[in-house]
Amino acid sequence: MAARSDFEEWLVAREPSLQRLALLLTGDPHSAQDLVQTSLAKLYLAWDRLEDREHLDGYARRVLVNEHRSAWRRPWRRREVVTAEVPDVPTSSRSGPDVHAEVWAFVATLPPRQRAVLVLRYYEELTEAETADVLGISVGTVKSQASRALAALRSRLADHPEITHPGQEES
């Protein structure tokens, strides 16, 4: 019974963070919720076997990211085409949540591994080594995937100065 209360206590503190991570990985609130629930179920089943309670957050992130990667490998998932259309917007001074949402819409169009690297490195603020550990890849791969993802974002955002330079009118 103590294990269950330990899990519940940990869950109350960490679930919001896992939800945010899942949303950034999936780009869809419903898929994110499914991803978190599946990951938490797996974590709960392994709870009694987890001896290193100091590193639970990292383990939970790894379970979540691995589950997300596994979902992308499923045959039915390969048939789906994910598109994120950015609506036409007038050039104006914009900032705040709208711009933030548009940037994340661009992030959502990246390949899953690149998106995972960006989310873990820059949103979760993990080191390159921690990101590599969570994803089960080398530090060099983390660096190259981050570099490619950032280059892709720069390229996509270059055509949208209203996002990258809010308040500057076109000349």
PDB file of C-alpha atoms in Angstrom:
ATOM      1  CA  MET A   1       0.000   0.000   0.000  1.00  0.00           C
ATOM      2  CA  ALA A   2       2.931   2.341   0.671  1.00  0.00           C
ATOM      3  CA  ALA A   3       4.114   1.927  -2.920  1.00  0.00           C
ATOM      4  CA  ARG A   4       0.730   3.042  -4.208  1.00  0.00           C
ATOM      5  CA  SER A   5       0.711   6.159  -2.027  1.00  0.00           C
ATOM      6  CA  ASP A   6       4.311   6.919  -3.079  1.00  0.00           C
ATOM      7  CA  PHE A   7       3.262   6.684  -6.718  1.00  0.00           C
ATOM      8  CA  GLU A   8       0.216   8.892  -6.149  1.00  0.00           C
ATOM      9  CA  GLU A   9       2.330  11.496  -4.366  1.00  0.00           C
ATOM     10  CA  TRP A  10       4.889  11.489  -7.173  1.00  0.00           C
ATOM     11  CA  LEU A  11       2.137  11.590  -9.789  1.00  0.00           C
ATOM     12  CA  VAL A  12       0.447  14.677  -8.307  1.00  0.00           C
ATOM     13  CA  ALA A  13       3.736  16.564  -8.481  1.00  0.00           C
ATOM     14  CA  ARG A  14       4.893  15.374 -11.936  1.00  0.00           C
ATOM     15  CA  GLU A  15       1.840  14.765 -14.106  1.00  0.00           C
ATOM     16  CA  PRO A  16       1.478  18.392 -15.294  1.00  0.00           C
ATOM     17  CA  SER A  17       5.090  18.394 -16.475  1.00  0.00           C
ATOM     18  CA  LEU A  18       4.600  15.063 -18.269  1.00  0.00           C
ATOM     19  CA  GLN A  19       1.424  16.404 -19.908  1.00  0.00           C
ATOM     20  CA  ARG A  20       3.328  19.439 -21.223  1.00  0.00           C
ATOM     21  CA  LEU A  21       6.145  17.251 -22.518  1.00  0.00           C
ATOM     22  CA  ALA A  22       3.682  14.907 -24.232  1.00  0.00           C
ATOM     23  CA  LEU A  23       1.822  17.828 -25.804  1.00  0.00           C
ATOM     24  CA  LEU A  24       5.040  19.221 -27.201  1.00  0.00           C
ATOM     25  CA  LEU A  25       6.008  15.819 -28.575  1.00  0.00           C
ATOM     26  CA  THR A  26       2.643  15.015 -30.142  1.00  0.00           C
ATOM     27  CA  GLY A  27       1.267  18.439 -30.992  1.00  0.00           C
ATOM     28  CA  ASP A  28      -2.223  17.213 -30.126  1.00  0.00           C
ATOM     29  CA  PRO A  29      -3.873  17.408 -26.686  1.00  0.00           C
ATOM     30  CA  HIS A  30      -5.778  14.142 -27.094  1.00  0.00           C
ATOM     31  CA  SER A  31      -2.754  12.191 -28.292  1.00  0.00           C
ATOM     32  CA  ALA A  32      -0.724  13.756 -25.477  1.00  0.00           C
ATOM     33  CA  GLN A  33      -3.231  12.596 -22.889  1.00  0.00           C
ATOM     34  CA  ASP A  34      -3.201   9.072 -24.334  1.00  0.00           C
ATOM     35  CA  LEU A  35       0.591   9.081 -24.351  1.00  0.00           C
ATOM     36  CA  VAL A  36       0.787  10.179 -20.715  1.00  0.00           C
ATOM     37  CA  GLN A  37      -1.783   7.609 -19.592  1.00  0.00           C
ATOM     38  CA  THR A  38       0.005   4.772 -21.369  1.00  0.00           C
ATOM     39  CA  SER A  39       3.366   5.892 -19.975  1.00  0.00           C
ATOM     40  CA  LEU A  40       2.015   6.235 -16.439  1.00  0.00           C
ATOM     41  CA  ALA A  41       0.451   2.789 -16.615  1.00  0.00           C
ATOM     42  CA  LYS A  42       3.829   1.308 -17.582  1.00  0.00           C
ATOM     43  CA  LEU A  43       5.560   3.301 -14.865  1.00  0.00           C
ATOM     44  CA  TYR A  44       3.036   2.153 -12.269  1.00  0.00           C
ATOM     45  CA  LEU A  45       3.551  -1.484 -13.215  1.00  0.00           C
ATOM     46  CA  ALA A  46       7.313  -1.073 -12.767  1.00  0.00           C
ATOM     47  CA  TRP A  47       7.039   1.098  -9.631  1.00  0.00           C
ATOM     48  CA  ASP A  48       7.916  -1.626  -7.106  1.00  0.00           C
ATOM     49  CA  ARG A  49      11.018  -2.586  -9.108  1.00  0.00           C
ATOM     50  CA  LEU A  50      12.367   0.971  -9.294  1.00  0.00           C
ATOM     51  CA  GLU A  51      15.120   1.238  -6.732  1.00  0.00           C
ATOM     52  CA  ASP A  52      16.675   4.555  -7.752  1.00  0.00           C
ATOM     53  CA  ARG A  53      13.903   6.960  -6.753  1.00  0.00           C
ATOM     54  CA  GLU A  54      16.205   9.965  -7.195  1.00  0.00           C
ATOM     55  CA  HIS A  55      16.072   9.594 -10.971  1.00  0.00           C
ATOM     56  CA  LEU A  56      12.344   8.955 -11.389  1.00  0.00           C
ATOM     57  CA  ASP A  57      11.771  12.086 -13.448  1.00  0.00           C
ATOM     58  CA  GLY A  58      14.355  11.026 -16.002  1.00  0.00           C
ATOM     59  CA  TYR A  59      12.972   7.504 -16.078  1.00  0.00           C
ATOM     60  CA  ALA A  60       9.428   8.822 -16.571  1.00  0.00           C
ATOM     61  CA  ARG A  61      10.577  11.084 -19.423  1.00  0.00           C
ATOM     62  CA  ARG A  62      12.346   8.133 -21.019  1.00  0.00           C
ATOM     63  CA  VAL A  63       9.226   5.951 -20.790  1.00  0.00           C
ATOM     64  CA  LEU A  64       7.139   8.759 -22.307  1.00  0.00           C
ATOM     65  CA  VAL A  65       9.556   9.468 -25.157  1.00  0.00           C
ATOM     66  CA  ASN A  66      10.026   5.753 -25.907  1.00  0.00           C
ATOM     67  CA  GLU A  67       6.286   5.234 -25.961  1.00  0.00           C
ATOM     68  CA  HIS A  68       5.954   8.181 -28.343  1.00  0.00           C
ATOM     69  CA  ARG A  69       8.656   6.744 -30.612  1.00  0.00           C
ATOM     70  CA  SER A  70       6.989   3.323 -30.524  1.00  0.00           C
ATOM     71  CA  ALA A  71       3.703   4.872 -31.581  1.00  0.00           C
ATOM     72  CA  TRP A  72       5.412   6.320 -34.657  1.00  0.00           C
ATOM     73  CA  ARG A  73       6.675   2.870 -35.607  1.00  0.00           C
ATOM     74  CA  ARG A  74       3.237   1.279 -35.641  1.00  0.00           C
ATOM     75  CA  PRO A  75       2.068   0.476 -39.186  1.00  0.00           C
ATOM     76  CA  TRP A  76      -1.279   2.278 -38.880  1.00  0.00           C
ATOM     77  CA  ARG A  77       0.544   5.445 -37.833  1.00  0.00           C
ATOM     78  CA  ARG A  78       2.668   5.467 -40.982  1.00  0.00           C
ATOM     79  CA  ARG A  79      -0.444   5.788 -43.120  1.00  0.00           C
ATOM     80  CA  GLU A  80      -1.484   8.999 -41.375  1.00  0.00           C
ATOM     81  CA  VAL A  81      -0.271  12.268 -42.809  1.00  0.00           C
ATOM     82  CA  VAL A  82       0.201  14.972 -40.227  1.00  0.00           C
ATOM     83  CA  THR A  83      -0.078  18.501 -41.489  1.00  0.00           C
ATOM     84  CA  ALA A  84       0.043  21.716 -39.593  1.00  0.00           C
ATOM     85  CA  GLU A  85      -1.222  24.541 -41.712  1.00  0.00           C
ATOM     86  CA  VAL A  86      -0.329  27.969 -40.499  1.00  0.00           C
ATOM     87  CA  PRO A  87      -3.219  30.337 -41.161  1.00  0.00           C
ATOM     88  CA  ASP A  88      -2.646  33.468 -43.205  1.00  0.00           C
ATOM     89  CA  VAL A  89      -2.194  36.333 -40.818  1.00  0.00           C
ATOM     90  CA  PRO A  90      -1.837  40.019 -41.450  1.00  0.00           C
ATOM     91  CA  THR A  91       1.536  41.539 -40.703  1.00  0.00           C
ATOM     92  CA  SER A  92       1.202  43.310 -37.402  1.00  0.00           C
ATOM     93  CA  SER A  93       2.830  43.639 -34.046  1.00  0.00           C
ATOM     94  CA  ARG A  94       2.072  40.363 -32.394  1.00  0.00           C
ATOM     95  CA  SER A  95       3.530  38.609 -29.456  1.00  0.00           C
ATOM     96  CA  GLY A  96       2.527  36.381 -26.615  1.00  0.00           C
ATOM     97  CA  PRO A  97       0.527  33.159 -26.793  1.00  0.00           C
ATOM     98  CA  ASP A  98      -0.442  33.454 -30.476  1.00  0.00           C
ATOM     99  CA  VAL A  99       3.164  33.698 -31.631  1.00  0.00           C
ATOM    100  CA  HIS A 100       4.201  31.012 -29.147  1.00  0.00           C
ATOM    101  CA  ALA A 101       1.516  28.679 -30.530  1.00  0.00           C
ATOM    102  CA  GLU A 102       2.633  29.335 -34.108  1.00  0.00           C
ATOM    103  CA  VAL A 103       6.250  28.533 -33.279  1.00  0.00           C
ATOM    104  CA  TRP A 104       5.158  25.250 -31.669  1.00  0.00           C
ATOM    105  CA  ALA A 105       3.034  24.541 -34.748  1.00  0.00           C
ATOM    106  CA  PHE A 106       6.251  24.688 -36.772  1.00  0.00           C
ATOM    107  CA  VAL A 107       8.012  22.461 -34.227  1.00  0.00           C
ATOM    108  CA  ALA A 108       5.152  19.955 -34.600  1.00  0.00           C
ATOM    109  CA  THR A 109       6.009  19.570 -38.310  1.00  0.00           C
ATOM    110  CA  LEU A 110       9.532  18.330 -37.543  1.00  0.00           C
ATOM    111  CA  PRO A 111      10.322  14.603 -37.690  1.00  0.00           C
ATOM    112  CA  PRO A 112       9.616  12.888 -34.336  1.00  0.00           C
ATOM    113  CA  ARG A 113      13.261  12.448 -33.286  1.00  0.00           C
ATOM    114  CA  GLN A 114      14.162  16.074 -34.060  1.00  0.00           C
ATOM    115  CA  ARG A 115      11.070  17.285 -32.231  1.00  0.00           C
ATOM    116  CA  ALA A 116      11.920  15.096 -29.221  1.00  0.00           C
ATOM    117  CA  VAL A 117      15.479  16.448 -29.129  1.00  0.00           C
ATOM    118  CA  LEU A 118      14.282  20.064 -29.256  1.00  0.00           C
ATOM    119  CA  VAL A 119      11.646  19.532 -26.583  1.00  0.00           C
ATOM    120  CA  LEU A 120      14.019  17.767 -24.214  1.00  0.00           C
ATOM    121  CA  ARG A 121      16.976  20.123 -24.800  1.00  0.00           C
ATOM    122  CA  TYR A 122      15.252  23.498 -24.930  1.00  0.00           C
ATOM    123  CA  TYR A 123      11.916  23.060 -23.191  1.00  0.00           C
ATOM    124  CA  GLU A 124      12.813  20.508 -20.526  1.00  0.00           C
ATOM    125  CA  GLU A 125      16.314  22.078 -20.366  1.00  0.00           C
ATOM    126  CA  LEU A 126      18.140  18.758 -20.263  1.00  0.00           C
ATOM    127  CA  THR A 127      21.819  18.586 -21.084  1.00  0.00           C
ATOM    128  CA  GLU A 128      22.958  16.913 -24.279  1.00  0.00           C
ATOM    129  CA  ALA A 129      24.029  13.869 -22.254  1.00  0.00           C
ATOM    130  CA  GLU A 130      20.680  13.664 -20.426  1.00  0.00           C
ATOM    131  CA  THR A 131      18.800  14.036 -23.715  1.00  0.00           C
ATOM    132  CA  ALA A 132      20.921  11.277 -25.256  1.00  0.00           C
ATOM    133  CA  ASP A 133      20.197   9.044 -22.272  1.00  0.00           C
ATOM    134  CA  VAL A 134      16.432   9.632 -22.421  1.00  0.00           C
ATOM    135  CA  LEU A 135      16.304   8.968 -26.161  1.00  0.00           C
ATOM    136  CA  GLY A 136      18.813   6.111 -26.124  1.00  0.00           C
ATOM    137  CA  ILE A 137      21.051   7.806 -28.708  1.00  0.00           C
ATOM    138  CA  SER A 138      24.583   9.218 -28.681  1.00  0.00           C
ATOM    139  CA  VAL A 139      25.443  12.790 -27.683  1.00  0.00           C
ATOM    140  CA  GLY A 140      26.662  13.351 -31.248  1.00  0.00           C
ATOM    141  CA  THR A 141      23.256  12.344 -32.575  1.00  0.00           C
ATOM    142  CA  VAL A 142      21.595  14.761 -30.146  1.00  0.00           C
ATOM    143  CA  LYS A 143      23.827  17.553 -31.460  1.00  0.00           C
ATOM    144  CA  SER A 144      23.199  16.731 -35.113  1.00  0.00           C
ATOM    145  CA  GLN A 145      19.443  16.307 -34.647  1.00  0.00           C
ATOM    146  CA  ALA A 146      19.228  19.605 -32.730  1.00  0.00           C
ATOM    147  CA  SER A 147      21.256  21.347 -35.411  1.00  0.00           C
ATOM    148  CA  ARG A 148      19.066  19.992 -38.218  1.00  0.00           C
ATOM    149  CA  ALA A 149      15.873  20.821 -36.336  1.00  0.00           C
ATOM    150  CA  LEU A 150      16.977  24.382 -35.607  1.00  0.00           C
ATOM    151  CA  ALA A 151      18.062  24.863 -39.230  1.00  0.00           C
ATOM    152  CA  ALA A 152      14.674  23.624 -40.425  1.00  0.00           C
ATOM    153  CA  LEU A 153      12.888  25.973 -38.036  1.00  0.00           C
ATOM    154  CA  ARG A 154      15.040  28.918 -39.120  1.00  0.00           C
ATOM    155  CA  SER A 155      14.243  28.139 -42.737  1.00  0.00           C
ATOM    156  CA  ARG A 156      10.506  27.817 -42.126  1.00  0.00           C
ATOM    157  CA  LEU A 157      10.346  30.878 -39.900  1.00  0.00           C
ATOM    158  CA  ALA A 158      12.370  33.025 -42.340  1.00  0.00           C
ATOM    159  CA  ASP A 159       9.201  33.471 -44.381  1.00  0.00           C
ATOM    160  CA  HIS A 160       7.310  34.643 -41.286  1.00  0.00           C
ATOM    161  CA  PRO A 161       8.951  37.821 -39.962  1.00  0.00           C
ATOM    162  CA  GLU A 162       5.769  38.595 -38.036  1.00  0.00           C
ATOM    163  CA  ILE A 163       6.709  35.656 -35.792  1.00  0.00           C
ATOM    164  CA  THR A 164      10.468  36.114 -35.548  1.00  0.00           C
ATOM    165  CA  HIS A 165      10.448  39.927 -35.407  1.00  0.00           C
ATOM    166  CA  PRO A 166       7.077  41.032 -34.025  1.00  0.00           C
ATOM    167  CA  GLY A 167       6.389  44.733 -34.366  1.00  0.00           C
ATOM    168  CA  GLN A 168       8.578  45.258 -37.419  1.00  0.00           C
ATOM    169  CA  GLU A 169       6.531  46.155 -40.459  1.00  0.00           C
ATOM    170  CA  GLU A 170       7.615  44.992 -43.896  1.00  0.00           C
ATOM    171  CA  SER A 171       9.234  47.707 -45.994  1.00  0.00           C
TER     172      SER A 171
END
